[in-house]
CSV table of C-alpha atoms in Angstrom, one decimal:
chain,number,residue,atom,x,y,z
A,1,UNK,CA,0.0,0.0,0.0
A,2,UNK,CA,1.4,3.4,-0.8
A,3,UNK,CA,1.7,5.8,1.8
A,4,UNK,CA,2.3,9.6,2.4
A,5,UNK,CA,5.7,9.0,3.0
A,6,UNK,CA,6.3,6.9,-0.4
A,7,UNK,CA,4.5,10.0,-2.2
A,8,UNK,CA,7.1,12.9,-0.9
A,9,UNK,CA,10.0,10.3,-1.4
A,10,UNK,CA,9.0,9.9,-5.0
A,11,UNK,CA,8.6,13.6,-4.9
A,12,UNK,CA,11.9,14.0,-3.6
A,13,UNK,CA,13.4,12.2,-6.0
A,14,UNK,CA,12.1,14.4,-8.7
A,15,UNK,CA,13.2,17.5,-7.1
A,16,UNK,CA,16.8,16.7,-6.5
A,17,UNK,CA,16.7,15.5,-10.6
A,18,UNK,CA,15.4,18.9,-11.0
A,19,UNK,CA,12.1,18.4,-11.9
A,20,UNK,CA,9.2,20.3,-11.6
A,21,UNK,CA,6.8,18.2,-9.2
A,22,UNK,CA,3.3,17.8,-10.5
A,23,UNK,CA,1.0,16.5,-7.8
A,24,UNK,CA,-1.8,14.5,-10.2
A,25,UNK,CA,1.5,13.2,-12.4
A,26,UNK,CA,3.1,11.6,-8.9
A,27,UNK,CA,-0.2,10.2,-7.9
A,28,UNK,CA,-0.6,8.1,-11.3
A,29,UNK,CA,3.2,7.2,-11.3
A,30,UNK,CA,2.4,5.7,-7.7
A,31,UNK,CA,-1.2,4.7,-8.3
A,32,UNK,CA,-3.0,6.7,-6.0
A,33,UNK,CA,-6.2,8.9,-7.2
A,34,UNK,CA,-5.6,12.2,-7.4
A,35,UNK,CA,-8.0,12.9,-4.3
A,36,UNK,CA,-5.8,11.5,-2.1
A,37,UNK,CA,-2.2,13.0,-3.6
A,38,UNK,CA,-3.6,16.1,-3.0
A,39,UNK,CA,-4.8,15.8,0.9
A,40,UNK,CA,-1.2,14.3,1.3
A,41,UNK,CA,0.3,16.8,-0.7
A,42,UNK,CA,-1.6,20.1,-0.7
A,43,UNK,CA,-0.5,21.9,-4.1
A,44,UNK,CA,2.6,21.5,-6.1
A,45,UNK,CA,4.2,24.5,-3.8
A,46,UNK,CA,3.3,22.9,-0.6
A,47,UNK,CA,4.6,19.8,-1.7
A,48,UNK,CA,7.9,21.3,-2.9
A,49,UNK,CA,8.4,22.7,0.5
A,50,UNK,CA,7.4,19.1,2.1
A,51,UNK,CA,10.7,18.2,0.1
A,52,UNK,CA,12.9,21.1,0.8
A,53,UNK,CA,12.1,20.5,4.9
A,54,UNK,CA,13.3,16.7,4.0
A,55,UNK,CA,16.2,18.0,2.4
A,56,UNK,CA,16.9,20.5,5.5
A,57,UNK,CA,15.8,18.2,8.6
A,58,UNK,CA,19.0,15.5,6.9
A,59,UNK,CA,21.2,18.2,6.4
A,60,UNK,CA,20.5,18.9,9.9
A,61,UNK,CA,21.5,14.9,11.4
A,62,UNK,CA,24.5,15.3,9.2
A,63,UNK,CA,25.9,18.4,11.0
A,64,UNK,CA,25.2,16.6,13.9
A,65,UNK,CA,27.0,13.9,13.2
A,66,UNK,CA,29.8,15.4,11.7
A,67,UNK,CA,30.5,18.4,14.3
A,68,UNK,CA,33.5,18.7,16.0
A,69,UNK,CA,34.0,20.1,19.5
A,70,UNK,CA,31.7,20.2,22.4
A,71,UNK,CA,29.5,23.5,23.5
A,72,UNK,CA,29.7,26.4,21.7
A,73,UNK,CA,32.3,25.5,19.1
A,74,UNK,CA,30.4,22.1,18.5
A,75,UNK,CA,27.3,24.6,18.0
A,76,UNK,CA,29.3,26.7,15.7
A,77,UNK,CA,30.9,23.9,13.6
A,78,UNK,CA,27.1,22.8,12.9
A,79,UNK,CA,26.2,25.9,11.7
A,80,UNK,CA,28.9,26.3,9.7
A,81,UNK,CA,28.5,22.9,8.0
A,82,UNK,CA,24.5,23.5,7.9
A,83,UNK,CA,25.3,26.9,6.0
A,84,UNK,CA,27.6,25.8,3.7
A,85,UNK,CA,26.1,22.5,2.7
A,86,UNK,CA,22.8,24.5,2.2
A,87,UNK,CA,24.6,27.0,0.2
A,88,UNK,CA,25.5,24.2,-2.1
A,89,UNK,CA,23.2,22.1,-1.7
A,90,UNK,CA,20.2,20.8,-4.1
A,91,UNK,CA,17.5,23.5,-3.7
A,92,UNK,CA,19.6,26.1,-3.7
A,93,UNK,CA,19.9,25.5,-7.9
A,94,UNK,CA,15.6,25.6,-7.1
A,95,UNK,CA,15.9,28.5,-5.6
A,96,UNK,CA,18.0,30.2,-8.3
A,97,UNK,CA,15.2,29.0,-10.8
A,98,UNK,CA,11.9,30.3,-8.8
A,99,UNK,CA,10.5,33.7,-8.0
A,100,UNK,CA,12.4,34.9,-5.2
A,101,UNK,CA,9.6,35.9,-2.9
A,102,UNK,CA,8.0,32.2,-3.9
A,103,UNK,CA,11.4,31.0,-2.5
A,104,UNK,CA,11.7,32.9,0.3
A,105,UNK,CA,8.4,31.9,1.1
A,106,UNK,CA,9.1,28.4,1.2
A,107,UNK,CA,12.2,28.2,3.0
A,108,UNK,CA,12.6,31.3,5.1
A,109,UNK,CA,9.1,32.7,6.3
A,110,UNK,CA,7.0,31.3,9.6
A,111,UNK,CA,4.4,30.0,7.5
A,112,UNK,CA,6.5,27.5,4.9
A,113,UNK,CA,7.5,24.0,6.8
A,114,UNK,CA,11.0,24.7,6.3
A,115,UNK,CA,11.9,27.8,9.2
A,116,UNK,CA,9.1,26.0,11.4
A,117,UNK,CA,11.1,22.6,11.1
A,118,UNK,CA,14.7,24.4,11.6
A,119,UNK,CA,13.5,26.3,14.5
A,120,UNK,CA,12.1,23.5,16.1
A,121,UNK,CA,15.4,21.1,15.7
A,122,UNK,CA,17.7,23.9,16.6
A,123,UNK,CA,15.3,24.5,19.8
A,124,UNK,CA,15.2,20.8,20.8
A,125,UNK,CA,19.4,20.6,20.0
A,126,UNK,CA,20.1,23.8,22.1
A,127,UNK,CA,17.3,22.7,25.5
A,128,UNK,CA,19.1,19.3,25.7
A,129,UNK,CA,23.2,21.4,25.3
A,130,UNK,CA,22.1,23.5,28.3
A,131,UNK,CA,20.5,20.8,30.3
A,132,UNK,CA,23.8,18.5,29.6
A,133,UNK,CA,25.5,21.8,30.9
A,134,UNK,CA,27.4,21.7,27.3
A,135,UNK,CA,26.5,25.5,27.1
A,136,UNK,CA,25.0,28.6,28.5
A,137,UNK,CA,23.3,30.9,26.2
A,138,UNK,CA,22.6,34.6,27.0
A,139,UNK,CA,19.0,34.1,26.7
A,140,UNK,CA,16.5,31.1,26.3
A,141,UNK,CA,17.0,28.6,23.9
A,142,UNK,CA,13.7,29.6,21.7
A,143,UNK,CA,14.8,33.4,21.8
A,144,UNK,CA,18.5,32.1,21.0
A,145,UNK,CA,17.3,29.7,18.2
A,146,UNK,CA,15.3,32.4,16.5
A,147,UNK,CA,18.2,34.9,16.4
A,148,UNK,CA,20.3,32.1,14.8
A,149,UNK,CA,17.7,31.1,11.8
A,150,UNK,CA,16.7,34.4,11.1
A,151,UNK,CA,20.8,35.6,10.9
A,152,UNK,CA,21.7,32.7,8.9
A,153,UNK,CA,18.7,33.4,6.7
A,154,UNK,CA,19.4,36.7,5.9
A,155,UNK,CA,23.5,35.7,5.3
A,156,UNK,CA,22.5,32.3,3.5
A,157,UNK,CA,19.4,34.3,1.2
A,158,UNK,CA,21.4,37.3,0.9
A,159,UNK,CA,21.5,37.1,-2.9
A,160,UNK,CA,17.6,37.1,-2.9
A,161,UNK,CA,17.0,39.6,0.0
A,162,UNK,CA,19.2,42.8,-1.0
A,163,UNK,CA,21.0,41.2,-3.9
A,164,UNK,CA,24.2,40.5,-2.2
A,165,UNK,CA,26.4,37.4,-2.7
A,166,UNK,CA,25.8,35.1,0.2
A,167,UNK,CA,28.5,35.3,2.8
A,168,UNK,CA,28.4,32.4,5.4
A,169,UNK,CA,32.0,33.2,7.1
A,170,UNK,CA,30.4,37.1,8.1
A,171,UNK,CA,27.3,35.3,9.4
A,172,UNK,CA,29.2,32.9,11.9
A,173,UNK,CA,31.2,35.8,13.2
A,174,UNK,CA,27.6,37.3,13.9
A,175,UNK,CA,26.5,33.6,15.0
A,176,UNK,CA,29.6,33.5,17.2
A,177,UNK,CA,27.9,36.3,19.6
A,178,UNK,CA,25.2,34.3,20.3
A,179,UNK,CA,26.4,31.4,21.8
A,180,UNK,CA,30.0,32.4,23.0
């Protein structure tokens, strides 16, 4: 039986090839009426964010995994990584493609899945450092997390914001701040 979850993997996999995603052309490729692709799915922009928060929420395990250090420098090293493997990373060539307020829409406003998602990772990551006593921030974690999104959005979005290249090094100097 084909689930939700089969539907935005198959839709995942047509992003990262860089195809458009068509909700009723996923449900017949997967066999499902067209009905129920779009209760999972919503339209083809809700779906694309579905994907991009996918995309983000692995990225995020990865930095995890791979970040050096302990405390503040193990925070740091994840953003870093987080930044520039976003930078590089598959929907930034969507991003290049789309209408930059669609984009920022998607990935970088409180009501596309993507900032929700990152702020609610970053929030449970941050709670369980200062509980483990790994790190004391200068305000709560929620206040803390939402500083660091929103910085690292403006640094990583830069390009579609004010038309500057994106600069991820000048961003973790400003990151730095907030958890030093």
């Amino acid at each position: 039986m084909v689930t939700q979850d089969d539907f935005v993997a198959l839709a995942r996999r047509r992003f990262l090839k860089g195809e458009r995603l068509d909700v009723a052309g996923l449900a017949g490729e997967l066999g499902v009426s067209r009905a129920t692709a779009y209760r999972w799915a919503g339209n083809a922009e809700q779906l694309t964010g579905q994907v991009i928060r996918t995309l983000m929420q692995d990225t995020f395990e990865l930095t995890k995994r791979e970040a050096k250090g302990k405390g503040a420098a193990r925070i740091v090293d994840m953003l870093m990584r987080g930044m520039r493997y976003i930078a590089s990373g598959p929907y930034r060539d969507w991003i290049s493609r789309e209408d930059p307020e669609r984009a920022l829409r998607l990935v970088a406003s409180q009501f596309g899945p993507v900032q929700q998602t990152t702020i609610r990772l970053w929030e449970e990551f941050l709670t369980a450092e200062v509980e483990k006593g790994d790190v004391r921030l200068h305000t709560d974690p929620h206040r803390t997390v939402y500083a660091i999104v929103r910085i690292s959005e403006s640094f990583l979005y830069s390009d579609l914001i004010v038309g500057e290249e994106p600069q991820i090094e000048k961003a973790l100097d400003i990151l730095k701040l907030l958890v030093y």
